Coordinates of C-alpha atoms in Angstrom, one line a residue:
X1 CA -0.6 160.8 -139.9
X2 CA 0.5 161.2 -143.5
X3 CA 2.4 158.2 -144.6
X4 CA 5.5 159.2 -146.1
X5 CA 6.6 155.8 -147.4
X6 CA 6.8 154.6 -150.9
X7 CA 3.6 154.6 -153.0
X8 CA 2.1 151.2 -152.9
X9 CA 1.8 149.3 -156.2
X10 CA -2.0 149.1 -157.4
X11 CA -3.4 145.9 -158.2
X12 CA -4.3 144.8 -161.6
X13 CA -8.1 144.6 -162.4
X14 CA -10.4 141.9 -164.2
X15 CA -11.3 143.4 -167.5
X16 CA -14.4 141.6 -167.9
X17 CA -15.7 142.6 -164.6
X18 CA -14.7 146.0 -165.7
X19 CA -16.6 145.3 -169.0
X20 CA -19.8 144.0 -167.5
X21 CA -20.1 146.9 -164.9
X22 CA -19.9 149.3 -167.3
X23 CA -22.0 148.1 -169.9
X24 CA -24.8 146.8 -167.7
X25 CA -25.0 150.6 -166.1
X26 CA -26.5 151.6 -169.4
X27 CA -29.1 148.7 -169.3
X28 CA -31.9 151.3 -168.0
X29 CA -31.3 153.5 -171.3
X30 CA -31.7 150.6 -173.7
X31 CA -35.0 150.7 -175.7
X32 CA -37.2 147.7 -176.6
X33 CA -36.1 148.4 -180.2
X34 CA -32.7 148.1 -179.3
X35 CA -31.8 151.7 -179.6
X36 CA -29.6 153.1 -176.8
X37 CA -30.7 156.5 -175.6
X38 CA -28.4 158.9 -173.9
X39 CA -29.1 159.2 -169.9
X40 CA -29.2 162.9 -169.9
X41 CA -30.8 164.1 -173.2
X42 CA -32.9 160.8 -174.0
X43 CA -32.1 160.6 -177.4
X44 CA -29.8 158.2 -179.5
X45 CA -26.4 159.5 -180.1
X46 CA -24.3 158.9 -183.2
X47 CA -23.0 155.7 -182.6
X48 CA -23.6 154.5 -179.2
X49 CA -26.3 151.9 -180.1
X50 CA -23.6 150.0 -182.5
X51 CA -20.9 149.9 -179.7
X52 CA -23.2 149.1 -177.0
X53 CA -24.6 146.0 -179.0
X54 CA -20.8 144.7 -179.5
X55 CA -20.0 145.1 -175.8
X56 CA -23.0 142.8 -175.1
X57 CA -22.0 140.5 -177.8
X58 CA -18.4 139.9 -176.2
X59 CA -20.2 139.6 -172.8
X60 CA -22.7 137.1 -174.3
X61 CA -19.6 135.2 -175.6
X62 CA -17.1 135.1 -172.5
X63 CA -19.2 137.0 -169.6
X64 CA -21.0 135.4 -166.7
X65 CA -22.9 132.5 -168.0
X66 CA -26.0 133.3 -166.0
X67 CA -26.1 136.6 -167.9
X68 CA -25.2 135.4 -171.2
X69 CA -28.7 135.1 -172.8
X70 CA -29.5 138.4 -171.6
X71 CA -26.5 140.0 -173.1
X72 CA -27.1 138.1 -176.4
X73 CA -30.7 139.6 -176.3
X74 CA -29.3 143.0 -175.7
X75 CA -26.6 142.7 -178.7
X76 CA -29.1 141.2 -181.2
X77 CA -31.7 144.0 -180.8
X78 CA -28.9 146.6 -180.9
X79 CA -27.4 145.2 -184.0
X80 CA -30.7 145.3 -185.6
X81 CA -31.5 149.1 -184.6
X82 CA -27.8 150.0 -185.5
X83 CA -28.1 148.3 -189.0
X84 CA -31.4 149.9 -189.7
X85 CA -30.1 153.4 -189.2
X86 CA -26.6 152.9 -191.0
X87 CA -28.1 150.9 -194.0
X88 CA -30.5 154.0 -194.6
X89 CA -29.0 157.5 -194.8
X90 CA -32.0 159.1 -195.4
X91 CA -32.9 158.5 -191.9
X92 CA -32.3 161.4 -189.6
X93 CA -28.9 161.6 -188.1
X94 CA -28.6 161.0 -184.5
X95 CA -27.4 163.5 -181.8
X96 CA -23.8 164.7 -182.1
X97 CA -23.7 168.2 -180.4
X98 CA -24.8 169.1 -177.0
X99 CA -24.7 172.7 -175.7
X100 CA -23.8 172.8 -171.9
X101 CA -25.5 175.9 -171.3
X102 CA -29.0 175.1 -172.4
X103 CA -29.3 171.5 -173.1
X104 CA -30.0 171.9 -176.6
X105 CA -29.3 169.0 -178.9
X106 CA -28.0 169.2 -182.2
X107 CA -27.6 166.8 -185.1
X108 CA -25.0 167.6 -187.7
X109 CA -24.0 165.7 -190.7
X110 CA -23.8 161.8 -191.2
X111 CA -21.7 159.9 -188.3
X112 CA -22.7 156.4 -189.5
X113 CA -18.8 155.8 -190.4
X114 CA -18.3 154.8 -186.8
X115 CA -20.9 152.0 -186.8
X116 CA -19.7 149.6 -189.6
X117 CA -17.0 147.5 -187.4
X118 CA -19.1 147.1 -184.3
X119 CA -22.0 145.9 -186.6
X120 CA -19.7 143.3 -188.5
X121 CA -18.1 142.1 -185.4
X122 CA -21.5 141.9 -183.4
X123 CA -23.1 140.0 -186.2
X124 CA -20.1 137.6 -186.4
X125 CA -20.2 136.9 -182.7
X126 CA -23.9 136.2 -182.7
X127 CA -23.6 134.0 -185.7
X128 CA -20.8 132.0 -184.4
X129 CA -22.9 131.2 -181.3
X130 CA -25.5 130.0 -183.2
X131 CA -28.0 132.9 -183.2
X132 CA -30.2 133.3 -186.1
X133 CA -28.5 135.9 -188.2
X134 CA -29.0 134.9 -191.8
X135 CA -31.5 137.9 -192.6
X136 CA -29.1 140.0 -191.0
X137 CA -25.8 138.8 -193.2
X138 CA -28.2 139.5 -196.3
X139 CA -28.9 143.2 -195.1
X140 CA -25.2 143.6 -194.4
X141 CA -24.7 142.6 -197.8
X142 CA -26.5 145.2 -199.3
X143 CA -25.3 148.4 -197.4
X144 CA -24.1 150.9 -199.9
X145 CA -20.9 152.4 -198.0
X146 CA -20.5 155.1 -200.6
X147 CA -23.9 156.4 -199.4
X148 CA -24.0 155.8 -196.1
X149 CA -20.6 156.6 -194.9
X150 CA -19.6 160.3 -195.0
X151 CA -15.5 160.6 -195.0
X152 CA -13.3 158.9 -197.4
X153 CA -9.2 157.8 -196.7
X154 CA -7.2 159.7 -195.2
X155 CA -9.7 160.7 -192.9
X156 CA -9.7 159.2 -189.4
X157 CA -13.5 158.4 -189.9
X158 CA -12.6 156.5 -192.9
X159 CA -10.2 154.1 -191.0
X160 CA -12.9 153.2 -188.8
X161 CA -15.5 151.9 -191.9
X162 CA -12.7 150.6 -193.7
X163 CA -11.7 148.1 -190.8
X164 CA -15.2 146.9 -191.0
X165 CA -15.6 146.6 -194.7
X166 CA -12.5 144.2 -194.4
X167 CA -14.7 142.0 -192.5
X168 CA -17.4 142.1 -194.7
X169 CA -14.9 141.3 -197.5
X170 CA -13.6 138.3 -195.3
X171 CA -17.2 137.4 -195.2
X172 CA -17.5 137.1 -199.0
X173 CA -20.3 139.7 -199.0
X174 CA -18.4 143.1 -200.0
X175 CA -18.8 144.5 -203.5
X176 CA -15.2 145.7 -203.2
X177 CA -12.0 143.7 -204.2
X178 CA -8.9 143.5 -202.3
X179 CA -7.2 145.8 -204.8
X180 CA -9.6 148.6 -203.8
X181 CA -9.2 148.0 -200.0
X182 CA -5.3 148.1 -200.8
X183 CA -5.9 151.5 -202.4
X184 CA -8.0 152.7 -199.6
X185 CA -5.2 151.8 -197.3
X186 CA -2.3 153.4 -199.2
X187 CA -4.3 156.7 -199.2
X188 CA -3.7 156.9 -195.4
X189 CA 0.1 157.1 -195.8
X190 CA -0.3 160.6 -196.8
X191 CA -0.8 161.6 -193.3
X192 CA 1.4 158.9 -191.5
X193 CA 5.1 159.0 -190.9
X194 CA 6.0 155.4 -190.5
X195 CA 9.3 156.4 -188.7
X196 CA 7.5 158.5 -186.1
X197 CA 4.7 155.8 -185.9
X198 CA 2.2 158.8 -186.2
X199 CA -0.9 159.7 -188.0
X200 CA -1.4 163.3 -188.3
X201 CA -4.6 165.2 -188.7
X202 CA -5.1 169.1 -188.0
X203 CA -4.3 170.0 -184.4
X204 CA -2.1 167.1 -184.0
X205 CA -4.0 165.2 -181.4
X206 CA -2.7 162.2 -179.5
X207 CA -6.1 160.8 -179.5
X208 CA -6.9 160.5 -183.0
X209 CA -3.3 159.6 -184.0
X210 CA -3.8 156.4 -181.8
X211 CA -7.4 156.1 -183.0
X212 CA -6.6 155.7 -186.6
X213 CA -3.4 153.7 -185.8
X214 CA -5.6 151.3 -184.0
X215 CA -8.2 150.6 -186.7
X216 CA -5.2 150.2 -189.3
X217 CA -3.7 147.5 -186.7
X218 CA -7.2 146.1 -186.6
X219 CA -7.0 145.2 -190.1
X220 CA -3.7 143.1 -189.3
X221 CA -5.4 141.3 -186.5
X222 CA -8.4 140.4 -188.8
X223 CA -6.1 139.1 -191.3
X224 CA -5.5 141.6 -193.9
X225 CA -3.1 140.1 -196.5
X226 CA -2.9 142.8 -199.3
X227 CA 0.0 144.6 -200.5
X228 CA 0.2 147.0 -197.9
X229 CA 0.5 144.5 -195.0
X230 CA 4.3 145.2 -194.9
X231 CA 3.5 149.1 -194.2
X232 CA 1.1 148.5 -191.7
X233 CA 3.3 145.9 -189.9
X234 CA 6.0 148.7 -189.8
X235 CA 3.4 151.3 -188.3
X236 CA 2.6 148.8 -186.0
X237 CA 6.0 148.4 -184.7
X238 CA 6.9 152.1 -184.6
X239 CA 3.5 152.9 -183.4
X240 CA 3.6 150.8 -180.2
X241 CA 6.9 152.8 -179.5
X242 CA 5.1 155.8 -179.7
X243 CA 1.9 154.8 -177.9
X244 CA 4.4 153.3 -175.0
X245 CA 6.0 156.8 -174.9
X246 CA 3.0 158.9 -174.5
X247 CA 1.1 156.9 -172.0
X248 CA 1.1 158.4 -168.7
X249 CA 2.2 156.8 -165.6
X250 CA -1.5 156.7 -164.4
X251 CA -2.7 155.0 -167.7
X252 CA -4.3 157.9 -169.6
X253 CA -3.0 159.1 -172.8
X254 CA -0.9 162.3 -172.6
X255 CA -2.8 165.8 -173.3
X256 CA -2.9 167.2 -176.6
X257 CA -5.7 168.9 -178.5
X258 CA -9.4 167.4 -178.7
X259 CA -10.6 164.3 -176.9
X260 CA -8.1 164.3 -174.4
X261 CA -9.3 163.3 -171.1
X262 CA -12.0 161.1 -172.3
X263 CA -12.6 157.4 -171.3
X264 CA -12.4 156.2 -175.1
X265 CA -8.7 157.2 -175.1
X266 CA -8.0 154.8 -172.2
X267 CA -10.1 151.9 -173.9
X268 CA -8.4 152.3 -177.4
X269 CA -5.2 152.1 -175.6
X270 CA -6.3 148.7 -174.2
X271 CA -7.1 147.7 -177.6
X272 CA -4.2 148.7 -179.6
X273 CA -1.8 147.5 -177.0
X274 CA -3.6 144.1 -177.1
X275 CA -3.4 144.2 -180.8
X276 CA 0.4 145.0 -180.6
X277 CA 0.8 142.3 -178.1
X278 CA -0.5 139.8 -180.5
X279 CA 1.4 141.5 -183.8
X280 CA 4.7 141.8 -182.2
X281 CA 5.6 138.8 -179.8
X282 CA 9.0 140.2 -179.1
X283 CA 7.2 143.0 -177.5
X284 CA 4.2 141.5 -176.0
X285 CA 5.2 141.7 -172.5
X286 CA 5.5 145.5 -172.4
X287 CA 2.4 146.1 -174.4
X288 CA 0.5 143.6 -171.9
X289 CA 1.4 145.8 -169.0
X290 CA 0.6 149.1 -171.0
X291 CA -3.0 147.6 -171.6
X292 CA -3.1 146.8 -167.8
X293 CA -2.1 150.5 -167.0
X294 CA -4.8 151.8 -169.4
X295 CA -7.4 149.7 -167.8
X296 CA -6.4 151.0 -164.2
X297 CA -7.4 154.5 -165.7
X298 CA -10.4 153.4 -167.4
X299 CA -11.9 151.5 -164.5
X300 CA -11.7 154.9 -162.4
X301 CA -14.5 156.4 -164.3
X302 CA -17.3 153.9 -163.5
X303 CA -19.6 156.3 -161.3
X304 CA -20.9 154.4 -158.1
X305 CA -24.7 155.2 -158.9
X306 CA -25.0 156.0 -162.6
X307 CA -23.7 155.2 -166.2
X308 CA -20.0 154.8 -167.3
X309 CA -18.3 158.0 -167.7
X310 CA -17.3 159.1 -171.1
X311 CA -14.8 161.6 -169.4
X312 CA -11.8 161.6 -166.5
X313 CA -14.2 162.2 -163.8
X314 CA -17.2 160.9 -162.0
X315 CA -19.4 164.1 -161.6
X316 CA -23.0 163.8 -162.5
X317 CA -23.0 163.7 -166.1
X318 CA -25.7 166.8 -165.9
X319 CA -22.8 168.7 -164.9
X320 CA -20.9 168.1 -168.1
X321 CA -17.4 168.9 -166.5
X322 CA -14.8 167.8 -168.9
X323 CA -17.2 167.3 -171.9
X324 CA -16.6 168.6 -175.3
X325 CA -19.5 169.8 -177.3
X326 CA -19.8 166.5 -179.2
X327 CA -19.5 164.4 -176.3
X328 CA -22.6 162.6 -174.4
X329 CA -22.6 159.7 -172.3
X330 CA -24.3 157.1 -174.6
X331 CA -21.8 157.2 -177.4
X332 CA -18.5 158.0 -175.8
X333 CA -18.8 156.0 -173.0
X334 CA -19.9 152.9 -175.1
X335 CA -16.9 153.7 -177.4
X336 CA -14.7 153.2 -174.4
X337 CA -16.3 150.0 -173.6
X338 CA -16.5 148.5 -176.8
X339 CA -12.5 148.9 -177.3
X340 CA -12.2 147.1 -174.0
X341 CA -14.7 144.6 -175.4
X342 CA -12.5 143.8 -178.5
X343 CA -9.5 143.6 -176.5
X344 CA -11.1 140.9 -174.2
X345 CA -12.3 139.2 -177.2
X346 CA -8.6 138.9 -178.3
X347 CA -7.5 137.4 -175.0
X348 CA -6.7 140.4 -172.7
X349 CA -7.3 139.1 -169.2
X350 CA -5.2 141.4 -166.9
X351 CA -2.3 139.1 -165.7
X352 CA 0.5 140.5 -163.3
X353 CA -0.8 141.2 -159.5
X354 CA 0.9 144.4 -159.5
X355 CA 1.9 147.2 -161.8
X356 CA 5.4 148.0 -161.9
X357 CA 6.9 151.3 -162.1
X358 CA 7.9 152.5 -165.4
X359 CA 11.6 152.4 -166.6
X360 CA 13.2 155.8 -167.1
X361 CA 12.8 157.1 -170.9
X362 CA 12.4 160.2 -172.9
X363 CA 10.5 160.7 -176.0
X364 CA 10.9 164.2 -178.1
X365 CA 8.5 164.7 -180.8
X366 CA 10.1 167.3 -183.3
X367 CA 8.1 170.3 -185.0
X368 CA 5.5 170.6 -185.8
X369 CA 4.2 168.2 -182.8
X370 CA 6.6 169.9 -180.5
X371 CA 6.0 167.9 -177.5
X372 CA 8.1 165.6 -175.0
X373 CA 7.2 162.9 -172.8
X374 CA 9.5 161.9 -169.8
X375 CA 9.3 158.9 -167.5
X376 CA 10.9 157.9 -164.3
X377 CA 9.4 155.2 -161.8
X378 CA 6.0 156.2 -161.0
X379 CA 6.4 159.6 -162.4
X380 CA 5.4 161.0 -166.0
X381 CA 5.6 164.3 -167.4
X382 CA 4.6 166.1 -170.5
X383 CA 5.7 169.3 -172.1
X384 CA 3.6 171.0 -174.9
X385 CA 5.4 173.4 -177.1
X386 CA 2.7 173.7 -179.7
X387 CA -0.8 173.6 -177.8
X388 CA -4.1 173.9 -179.8
X389 CA -5.3 177.2 -178.8
X390 CA -9.0 176.0 -177.9
X391 CA -7.9 173.1 -175.8
X392 CA -4.5 173.5 -174.2
X393 CA -2.2 175.6 -172.4
X394 CA 1.6 175.9 -173.3
X395 CA 4.4 174.2 -170.8
X396 CA 3.5 171.5 -168.5
X397 CA 0.2 169.9 -169.6
X398 CA 0.9 166.7 -167.4
X399 CA 2.5 165.6 -164.4
X400 CA 1.4 162.3 -163.1
X401 CA 2.3 160.4 -160.0
X402 CA 1.3 156.6 -160.9
X403 CA -1.7 154.3 -161.4
X404 CA -4.5 154.1 -158.8
X405 CA -4.3 157.9 -158.0
X406 CA -6.6 160.8 -158.6
X407 CA -4.4 163.7 -157.6
X408 CA -2.2 164.4 -160.7
X409 CA -1.8 167.8 -162.8
X410 CA -3.6 166.3 -165.8
X411 CA -4.5 168.7 -168.6
X412 CA -4.7 172.2 -168.6
X413 CA -7.5 174.1 -166.2
X414 CA -9.6 176.5 -167.7
X415 CA -11.4 179.4 -166.1
X416 CA -15.2 179.5 -166.8
X417 CA -15.5 183.2 -167.1
X418 CA -12.4 184.4 -168.8
X419 CA -11.7 180.9 -170.8
X420 CA -8.0 181.3 -170.2
X421 CA -5.9 178.3 -169.7
X422 CA -3.5 177.6 -166.8
X423 CA -0.9 175.0 -166.3
X424 CA 1.4 174.5 -163.2
X425 CA 3.9 177.1 -164.0
X426 CA 5.1 180.6 -163.9
X427 CA 3.2 184.1 -164.5
X428 CA 4.5 187.6 -164.0
X429 CA 3.5 190.5 -162.5
X430 CA 4.5 194.3 -163.1
X431 CA 4.2 195.4 -159.6
X432 CA 4.4 193.9 -156.0
X433 CA 1.2 192.7 -154.2
X434 CA -1.8 190.9 -155.5
X435 CA -1.5 192.6 -159.2
X436 CA -2.9 191.4 -162.4
X437 CA -1.1 188.2 -163.7
X438 CA 0.5 187.6 -167.0
X439 CA 0.1 183.8 -167.2
X440 CA 3.0 182.2 -169.4
X441 CA 0.8 179.2 -170.1
X442 CA -2.0 181.4 -171.6
X443 CA 0.2 183.3 -173.9
X444 CA 1.0 182.6 -177.4
X445 CA 4.5 181.3 -177.9
X446 CA 6.9 180.4 -180.8
X447 CA 9.3 177.7 -180.1
X448 CA 12.8 178.9 -181.0
X449 CA 14.7 175.4 -180.8
X450 CA 13.8 171.7 -180.6
X451 CA 12.9 170.7 -177.1
X452 CA 16.3 169.5 -175.5
X453 CA 16.7 166.2 -173.7
X454 CA 20.1 166.0 -171.8
X455 CA 21.2 164.7 -168.5
X456 CA 17.6 163.9 -167.3
X457 CA 16.2 167.6 -168.1
X458 CA 14.1 168.5 -170.9
X459 CA 14.3 172.2 -171.9
X460 CA 11.7 174.2 -173.8
X461 CA 12.9 177.6 -175.0
X462 CA 10.3 179.6 -176.7
X463 CA 9.4 183.3 -177.5
X464 CA 6.5 184.9 -176.0
X465 CA 4.6 186.8 -178.8
X466 CA 3.7 190.4 -177.8
X467 CA 0.0 191.6 -177.8
X468 CA -2.0 194.7 -177.7
X469 CA -1.5 194.8 -174.0
X470 CA 1.7 193.1 -173.1
X471 CA 5.3 192.8 -174.4
X472 CA 7.0 189.9 -175.6
X473 CA 9.8 188.4 -173.9
X474 CA 12.0 184.9 -174.0
X475 CA 10.8 182.2 -171.7
X476 CA 13.0 179.1 -170.7
X477 CA 11.5 175.9 -169.3
X478 CA 13.6 173.1 -167.6
X479 CA 12.0 170.3 -165.9
X480 CA 13.6 167.0 -164.6
X481 CA 11.5 164.2 -163.4
X482 CA 12.6 162.6 -160.0
X483 CA 11.4 159.6 -158.3
X484 CA 8.5 161.2 -156.5
X485 CA 7.7 164.3 -158.8
X486 CA 9.7 167.0 -160.8
X487 CA 12.3 169.9 -160.1
X488 CA 11.3 172.8 -162.6
X489 CA 13.3 176.2 -163.5
X490 CA 11.4 178.7 -165.3
X491 CA 13.0 181.9 -166.5
X492 CA 12.6 185.0 -168.7
X493 CA 16.2 186.0 -169.8
X494 CA 16.6 189.4 -169.6
X495 CA 13.3 190.2 -168.0
X496 CA 13.7 190.6 -164.3
X497 CA 10.1 191.0 -162.9
X498 CA 7.6 190.1 -160.2
X499 CA 6.8 186.4 -160.3
X500 CA 4.2 184.0 -159.3
X501 CA 3.8 180.4 -159.2
X502 CA 0.5 179.0 -160.4
X503 CA -0.7 175.9 -159.1
X504 CA -4.0 174.8 -160.8
X505 CA -5.2 171.5 -158.9
X506 CA -7.9 168.8 -159.0
X507 CA -10.4 169.9 -156.5
X508 CA -13.3 167.7 -156.8
X509 CA -13.2 164.5 -159.6
X510 CA -16.8 163.6 -158.1
X511 CA -15.7 160.2 -156.4
X512 CA -16.2 161.5 -152.8
X513 CA -13.5 163.5 -150.8
X514 CA -12.1 166.8 -152.2
X515 CA -8.8 168.4 -152.2
X516 CA -7.7 170.3 -149.2
X517 CA -4.9 173.1 -149.5
X518 CA -2.5 173.6 -146.5
X519 CA -0.1 176.4 -146.5
X520 CA 3.7 175.8 -146.1
X521 CA 6.3 178.4 -145.2
X522 CA 8.0 177.5 -148.6
X523 CA 5.0 176.5 -150.8
X524 CA 1.9 174.2 -150.3
X525 CA 0.5 170.6 -149.7
X526 CA -2.2 169.4 -151.8
X527 CA -4.3 166.4 -149.8
X528 CA -7.0 164.1 -151.4
X529 CA -8.0 161.3 -149.3
X530 CA -4.4 159.5 -148.6
X531 CA -2.6 161.3 -151.7
X532 CA -0.8 164.2 -151.4
X533 CA 1.4 166.6 -153.5
X534 CA 3.4 169.3 -152.5
X535 CA 4.8 172.5 -154.4
X536 CA 7.8 174.0 -152.7
X537 CA 10.4 176.6 -153.7
X538 CA 13.4 178.4 -152.3
X539 CA 12.3 181.6 -153.2
X540 CA 10.9 184.3 -150.8
X541 CA 7.2 184.2 -150.7
X542 CA 5.0 187.4 -150.3
X543 CA 1.8 185.8 -150.2
X544 CA -0.2 182.5 -151.1
X545 CA -3.8 182.7 -152.1
X546 CA -6.0 179.6 -152.9
X547 CA -9.1 180.2 -155.1
X548 CA -11.0 177.0 -154.9
X549 CA -13.9 178.1 -157.6
X550 CA -14.4 178.8 -160.9
X551 CA -11.9 176.5 -162.8
X552 CA -11.9 173.3 -164.1
X553 CA -10.1 170.8 -166.6
X554 CA -10.9 167.4 -168.0
X555 CA -10.3 165.4 -164.6
X556 CA -13.1 167.6 -162.8
X557 CA -13.6 170.7 -160.8
X558 CA -10.4 172.6 -160.0
X559 CA -9.1 175.4 -157.8
X560 CA -6.0 177.6 -158.2
X561 CA -3.1 178.6 -155.9
X562 CA -1.0 181.6 -156.6
X563 CA 2.1 181.7 -154.9
X564 CA 3.3 185.4 -155.2
X565 CA 7.1 185.8 -154.9
X566 CA 8.6 188.8 -153.2
X567 CA 11.6 189.7 -154.8
X568 CA 12.0 190.4 -158.9
X569 CA 13.9 187.8 -160.9
X570 CA 14.6 186.4 -164.1
X571 CA 14.4 182.9 -162.8
X572 CA 12.6 180.7 -160.2
X573 CA 13.1 177.2 -159.0
X574 CA 10.3 175.1 -157.6
X575 CA 10.1 171.4 -156.6
X576 CA 7.0 168.9 -156.7
X577 CA 6.9 165.8 -154.6
X578 CA 3.9 163.4 -154.1
X579 CA 3.1 160.5 -152.0
X580 CA 0.5 158.6 -150.1

């Protein structure tokens, strides 16, 4: 019997336990030298060694007392290895590219920029605990960051090494003055809109907006008191409101461009919200709950018998489902864990027994961002009107149903053969029957006007561009979040044609059970364990076809249901409900 009762609130987790479990899952891959090797490719990767060392250093300070000596030893060896590589840019770059089809490993450029904060923070923790670090302090003082680090402000990479250099300045061993650090910080504001709480780089990813804002907030947490402090404090305040808005109800970051669906975006949310709780006492309770919600997402990606996953599924790492070309387990999983470690060090301990539903709210970001996120209780949804062609489809990129669940619509699904993206939404057919689909989410759109927010409905109006095979047409998408899902209306004003509703669904996240599809008279029901999601329509249905192979997204292996409608029309309405 399927329970139709209210969805239970998930209990909060112990962040130290999550940190220890994830960090210890990489112990088999830590070399005697302190260098961390990737579990799949057997080589050091980018910045994994430095962040693994930092996570161990935090556990050596606040973790299980019976394990602290072991964690301190791992941290010290890792610090030594990371510092050797960072201080000497003539050493070969570590692996940073991984081909899924052949297993080829590439090293491209200098990725040392990312290692500076964990090196400085690990050194400081070990020193303050009484470990011998005098020789390491001397080595840190001689690092030439102009040679070792590739990027300069306002690059997001530079925000990382800058947050580390501020700590070296505080230690009295930096060759740079506070005025120079002020100038570096000021350069970031070329890409920052303080009113929106937004850092922009090409593609406008949510991930690197947050990543950069975190490292700038970390400067404040570490006591930065230069002439840019007021601007950083303003960015922290408006940035918190942005981050609260773009966090989905399951704790993940709303999809947009690269690095979506990677576990480090959960970790950096935890770190950022913990910083915000300390910097903004009047918003502390809201920020702390958001950190707990992000932890609920992060904790889902611990593989039962393997290394912590760097992506939002727990399929075997050799499958590389949801990975991007620069992603492997050693560096990106440990980046996620290190962000959690930093939050733990700054006092993040969980807290409430249960995660409450979210208050109703909406955020619309204007062009050129052109995205909108709405929340109601345990429901969150995002519309993306300007997707990055290599990463996302147009329209409803996220519809999530609360923390503690796996079955969501989150990130666009992609077919392995065609490479086309598909979201929950409309497709057009030129004739009746199972004919070729014109997938609206896969087409190129021009947004005609800003996303409308009125009476609880988000409306996205666009013009679909003509291509060599298909005509253009107008498209209108209106979505209203409900207490258990969403009500959706899609139309092609002036173009009446045969329609299909496409439902890309998470088939297998790697956690055990897979999703079953049950056909209904007016739609479908998806079932994954106790969780269920229904998609129903009042339109007459000609046929329903389940294609359970060939698709995947950042959450795992996917299937696709096409619901072909009988009567040509300009508009179709359908409803999504969830429970379990």
